[in-house]
mmCIF file with all atom_site columns, C-alpha atoms in Angstrom:
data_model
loop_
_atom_site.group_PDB
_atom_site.id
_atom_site.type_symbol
_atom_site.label_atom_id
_atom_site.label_alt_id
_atom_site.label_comp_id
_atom_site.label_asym_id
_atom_site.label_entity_id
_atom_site.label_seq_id
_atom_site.pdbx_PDB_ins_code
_atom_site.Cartn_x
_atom_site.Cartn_y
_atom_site.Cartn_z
_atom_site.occupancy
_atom_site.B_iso_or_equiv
_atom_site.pdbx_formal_charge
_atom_site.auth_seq_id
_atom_site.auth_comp_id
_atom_site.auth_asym_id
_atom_site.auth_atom_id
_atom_site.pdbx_PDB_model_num
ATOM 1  C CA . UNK A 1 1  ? 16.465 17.561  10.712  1.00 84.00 ? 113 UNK A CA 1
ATOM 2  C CA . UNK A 1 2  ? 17.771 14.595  8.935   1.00 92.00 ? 114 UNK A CA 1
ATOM 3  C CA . UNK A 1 3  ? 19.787 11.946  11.044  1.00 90.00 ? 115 UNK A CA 1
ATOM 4  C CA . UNK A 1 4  ? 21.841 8.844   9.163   1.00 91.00 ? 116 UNK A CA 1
ATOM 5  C CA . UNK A 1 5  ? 23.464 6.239   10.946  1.00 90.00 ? 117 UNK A CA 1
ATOM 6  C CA . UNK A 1 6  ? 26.424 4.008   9.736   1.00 90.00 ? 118 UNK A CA 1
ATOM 7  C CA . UNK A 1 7  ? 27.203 0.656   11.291  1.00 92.00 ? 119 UNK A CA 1
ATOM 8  C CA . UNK A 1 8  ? 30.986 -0.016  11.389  1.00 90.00 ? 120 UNK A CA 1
ATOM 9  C CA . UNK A 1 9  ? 32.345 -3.731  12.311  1.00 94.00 ? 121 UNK A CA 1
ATOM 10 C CA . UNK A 1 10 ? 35.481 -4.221  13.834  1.00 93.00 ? 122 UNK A CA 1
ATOM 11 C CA . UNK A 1 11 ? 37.613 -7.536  13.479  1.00 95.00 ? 123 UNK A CA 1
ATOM 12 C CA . UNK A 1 12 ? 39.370 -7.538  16.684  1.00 94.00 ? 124 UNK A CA 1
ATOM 13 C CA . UNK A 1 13 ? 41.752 -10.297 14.745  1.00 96.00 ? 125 UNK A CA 1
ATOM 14 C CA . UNK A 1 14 ? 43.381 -7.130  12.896  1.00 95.00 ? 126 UNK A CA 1
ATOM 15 C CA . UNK A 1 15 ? 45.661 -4.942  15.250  1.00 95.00 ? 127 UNK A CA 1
ATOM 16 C CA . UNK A 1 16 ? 44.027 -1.621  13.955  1.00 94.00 ? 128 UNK A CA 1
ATOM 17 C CA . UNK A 1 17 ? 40.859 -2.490  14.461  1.00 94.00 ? 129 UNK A CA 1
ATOM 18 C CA . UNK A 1 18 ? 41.260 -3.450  17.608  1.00 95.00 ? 130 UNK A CA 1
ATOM 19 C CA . UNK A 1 19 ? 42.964 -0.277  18.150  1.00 95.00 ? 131 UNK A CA 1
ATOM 20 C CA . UNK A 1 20 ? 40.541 1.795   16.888  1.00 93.00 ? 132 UNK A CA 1
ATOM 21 C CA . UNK A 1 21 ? 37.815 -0.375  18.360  1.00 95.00 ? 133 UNK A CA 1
ATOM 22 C CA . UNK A 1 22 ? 39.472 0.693   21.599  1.00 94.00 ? 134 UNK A CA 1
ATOM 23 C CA . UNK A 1 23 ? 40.326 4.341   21.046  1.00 93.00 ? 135 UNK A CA 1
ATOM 24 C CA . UNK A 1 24 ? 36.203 4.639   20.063  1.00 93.00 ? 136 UNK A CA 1
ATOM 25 C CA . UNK A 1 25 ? 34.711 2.320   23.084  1.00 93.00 ? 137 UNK A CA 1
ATOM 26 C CA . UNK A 1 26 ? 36.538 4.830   25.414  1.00 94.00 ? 138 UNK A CA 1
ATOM 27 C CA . UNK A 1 27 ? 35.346 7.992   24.096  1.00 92.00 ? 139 UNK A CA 1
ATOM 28 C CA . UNK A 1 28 ? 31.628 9.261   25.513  1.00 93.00 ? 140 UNK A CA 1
ATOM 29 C CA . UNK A 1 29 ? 30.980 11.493  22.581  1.00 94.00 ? 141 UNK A CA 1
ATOM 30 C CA . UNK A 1 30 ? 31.559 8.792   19.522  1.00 92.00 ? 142 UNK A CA 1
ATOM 31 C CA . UNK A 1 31 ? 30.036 10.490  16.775  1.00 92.00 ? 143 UNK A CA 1
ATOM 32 C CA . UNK A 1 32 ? 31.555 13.605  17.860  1.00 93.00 ? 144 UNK A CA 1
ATOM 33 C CA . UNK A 1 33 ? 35.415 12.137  18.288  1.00 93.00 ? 145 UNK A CA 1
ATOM 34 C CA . UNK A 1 34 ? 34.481 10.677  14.586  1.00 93.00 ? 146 UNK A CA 1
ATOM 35 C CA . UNK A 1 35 ? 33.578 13.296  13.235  1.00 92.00 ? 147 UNK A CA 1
ATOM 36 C CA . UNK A 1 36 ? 36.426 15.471  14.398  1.00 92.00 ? 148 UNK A CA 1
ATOM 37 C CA . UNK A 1 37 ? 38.824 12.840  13.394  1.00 91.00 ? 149 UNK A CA 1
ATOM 38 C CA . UNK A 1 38 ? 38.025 12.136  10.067  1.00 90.00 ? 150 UNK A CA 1
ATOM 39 C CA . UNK A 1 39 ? 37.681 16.174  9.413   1.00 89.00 ? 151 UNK A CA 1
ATOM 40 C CA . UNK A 1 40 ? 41.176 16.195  11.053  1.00 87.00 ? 152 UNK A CA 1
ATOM 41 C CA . UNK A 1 41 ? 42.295 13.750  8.282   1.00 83.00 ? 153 UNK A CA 1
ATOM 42 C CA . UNK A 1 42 ? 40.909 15.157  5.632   1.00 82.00 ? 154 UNK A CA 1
ATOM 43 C CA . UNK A 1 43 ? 42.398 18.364  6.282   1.00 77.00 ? 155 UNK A CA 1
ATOM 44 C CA . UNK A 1 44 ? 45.973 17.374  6.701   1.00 68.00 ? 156 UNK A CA 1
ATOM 45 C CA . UNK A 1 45 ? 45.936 14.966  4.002   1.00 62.00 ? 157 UNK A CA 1
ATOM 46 C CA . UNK A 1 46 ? 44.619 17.889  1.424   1.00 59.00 ? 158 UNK A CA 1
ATOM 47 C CA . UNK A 1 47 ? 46.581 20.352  3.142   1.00 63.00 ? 159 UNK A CA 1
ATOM 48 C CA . UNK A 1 48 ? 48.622 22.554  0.024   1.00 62.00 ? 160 UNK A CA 1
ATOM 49 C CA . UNK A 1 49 ? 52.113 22.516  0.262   1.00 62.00 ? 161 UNK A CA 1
ATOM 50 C CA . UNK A 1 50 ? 53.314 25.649  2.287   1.00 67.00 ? 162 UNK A CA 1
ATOM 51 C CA . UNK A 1 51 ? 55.502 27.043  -0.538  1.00 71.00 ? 163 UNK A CA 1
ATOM 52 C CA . UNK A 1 52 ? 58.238 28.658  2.074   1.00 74.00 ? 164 UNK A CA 1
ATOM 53 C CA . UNK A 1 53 ? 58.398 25.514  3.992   1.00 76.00 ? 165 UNK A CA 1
ATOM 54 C CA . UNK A 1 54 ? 59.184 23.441  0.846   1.00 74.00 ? 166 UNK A CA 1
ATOM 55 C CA . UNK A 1 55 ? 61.627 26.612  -0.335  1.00 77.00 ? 167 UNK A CA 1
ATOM 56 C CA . UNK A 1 56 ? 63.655 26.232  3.384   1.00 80.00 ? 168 UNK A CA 1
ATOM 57 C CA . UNK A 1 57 ? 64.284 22.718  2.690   1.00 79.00 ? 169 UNK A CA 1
ATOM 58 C CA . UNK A 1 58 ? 65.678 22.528  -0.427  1.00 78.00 ? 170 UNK A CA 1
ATOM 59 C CA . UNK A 1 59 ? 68.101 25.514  1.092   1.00 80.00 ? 171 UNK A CA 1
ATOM 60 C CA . UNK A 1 60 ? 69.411 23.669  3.560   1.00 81.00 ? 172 UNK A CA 1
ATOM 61 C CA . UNK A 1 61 ? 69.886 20.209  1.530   1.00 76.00 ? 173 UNK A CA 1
ATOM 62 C CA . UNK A 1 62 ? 71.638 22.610  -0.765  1.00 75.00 ? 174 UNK A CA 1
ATOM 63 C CA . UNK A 1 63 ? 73.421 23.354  1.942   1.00 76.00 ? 175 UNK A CA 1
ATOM 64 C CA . UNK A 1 64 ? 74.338 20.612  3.203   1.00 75.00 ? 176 UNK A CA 1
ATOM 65 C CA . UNK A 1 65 ? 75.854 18.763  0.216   1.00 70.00 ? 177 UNK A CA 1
ATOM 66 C CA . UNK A 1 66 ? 78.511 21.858  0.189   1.00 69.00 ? 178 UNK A CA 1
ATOM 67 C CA . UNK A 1 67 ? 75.792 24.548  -1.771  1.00 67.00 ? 179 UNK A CA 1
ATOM 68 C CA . UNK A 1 68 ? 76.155 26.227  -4.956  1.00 64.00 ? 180 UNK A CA 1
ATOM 69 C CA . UNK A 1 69 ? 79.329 28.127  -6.115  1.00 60.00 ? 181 UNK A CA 1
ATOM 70 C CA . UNK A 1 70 ? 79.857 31.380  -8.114  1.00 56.00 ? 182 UNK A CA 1
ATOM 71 C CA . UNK A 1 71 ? 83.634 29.322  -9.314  1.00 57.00 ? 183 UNK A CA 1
ATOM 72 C CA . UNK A 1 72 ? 82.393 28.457  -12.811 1.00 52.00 ? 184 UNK A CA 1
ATOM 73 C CA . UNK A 1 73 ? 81.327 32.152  -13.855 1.00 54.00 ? 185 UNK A CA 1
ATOM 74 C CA . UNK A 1 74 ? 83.510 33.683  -16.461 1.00 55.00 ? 186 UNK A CA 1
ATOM 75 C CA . UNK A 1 75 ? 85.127 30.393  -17.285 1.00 54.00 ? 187 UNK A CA 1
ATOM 76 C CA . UNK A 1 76 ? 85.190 28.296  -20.062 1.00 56.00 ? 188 UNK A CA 1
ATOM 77 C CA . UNK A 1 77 ? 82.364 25.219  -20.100 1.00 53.00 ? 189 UNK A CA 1
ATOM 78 C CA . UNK A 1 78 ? 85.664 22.891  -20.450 1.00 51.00 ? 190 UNK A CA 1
ATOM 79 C CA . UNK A 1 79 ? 86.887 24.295  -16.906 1.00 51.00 ? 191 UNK A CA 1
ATOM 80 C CA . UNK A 1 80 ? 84.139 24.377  -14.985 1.00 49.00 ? 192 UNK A CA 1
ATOM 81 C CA . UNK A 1 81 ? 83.564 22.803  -11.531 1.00 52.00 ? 193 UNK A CA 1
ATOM 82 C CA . UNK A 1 82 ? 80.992 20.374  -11.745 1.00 53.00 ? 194 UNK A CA 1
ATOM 83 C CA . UNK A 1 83 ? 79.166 19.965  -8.196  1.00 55.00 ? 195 UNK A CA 1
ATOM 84 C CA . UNK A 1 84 ? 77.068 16.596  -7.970  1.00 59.00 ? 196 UNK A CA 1
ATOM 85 C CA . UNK A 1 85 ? 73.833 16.845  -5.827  1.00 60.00 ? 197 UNK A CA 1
ATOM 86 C CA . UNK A 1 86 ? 73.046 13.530  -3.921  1.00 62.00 ? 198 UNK A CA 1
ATOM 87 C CA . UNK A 1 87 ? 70.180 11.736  -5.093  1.00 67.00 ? 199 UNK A CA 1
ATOM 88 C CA . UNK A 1 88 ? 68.797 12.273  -1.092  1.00 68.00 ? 200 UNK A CA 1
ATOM 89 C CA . UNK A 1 89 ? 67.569 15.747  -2.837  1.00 66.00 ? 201 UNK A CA 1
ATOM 90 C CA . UNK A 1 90 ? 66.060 14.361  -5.604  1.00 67.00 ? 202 UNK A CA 1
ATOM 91 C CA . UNK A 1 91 ? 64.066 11.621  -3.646  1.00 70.00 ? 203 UNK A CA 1
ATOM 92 C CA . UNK A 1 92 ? 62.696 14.083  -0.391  1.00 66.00 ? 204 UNK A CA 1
ATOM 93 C CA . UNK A 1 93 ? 60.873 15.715  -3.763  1.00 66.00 ? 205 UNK A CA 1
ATOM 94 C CA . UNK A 1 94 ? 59.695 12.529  -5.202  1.00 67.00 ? 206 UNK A CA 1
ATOM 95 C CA . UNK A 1 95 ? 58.549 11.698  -1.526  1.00 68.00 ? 207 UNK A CA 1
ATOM 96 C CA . UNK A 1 96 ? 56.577 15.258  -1.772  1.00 59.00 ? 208 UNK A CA 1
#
């Protein structure tokens, strides 16, 4: 069985170094915690988008700027209501 080692320096100058320096000085299983962490990272940050999560949000922001009528069917394009949605709903997507 193969073991690798990686040195990692700290600048204690930097707040999140120091920080991390910290969180990893007090744990007794290091390569363990780091291991589990940076799994735990991984995951989230490649973690799909739950489709039905995404699908509840735009309902309520819908919602919440006054949600989409049935008034403009059967009228004429010149009379129909024109609803606005705020821009808030088109920048949680570009946040996505």
């Amino acid at each position: 069985m193969a073991t690798k080692r990686i040195n990692l320096s700290f600048s204690i100058d930097r707040e999140d170094d120091a920080k991390v320096y910290s969180v990893l000085s007090a744990q007794k299983y290091k390569t363990d915690y780091v291991i589990k962490a940076v799994l735990s990272y991984i995951g989230e940050r490649d973690k799909g988008f739950d489709k039905e999560i995404v699908k509840q949000a735009v309902k309520e922001a819908i919602a919440e700027c006054g949600g989409i009528t049935t008034e403009n069917k059967g009228k004429e394009n010149d009379s129909c209501i024109q609803h606005e949605l705020p821009d808030d709903i088109f920048d949680m997507f570009d946040n996505l």
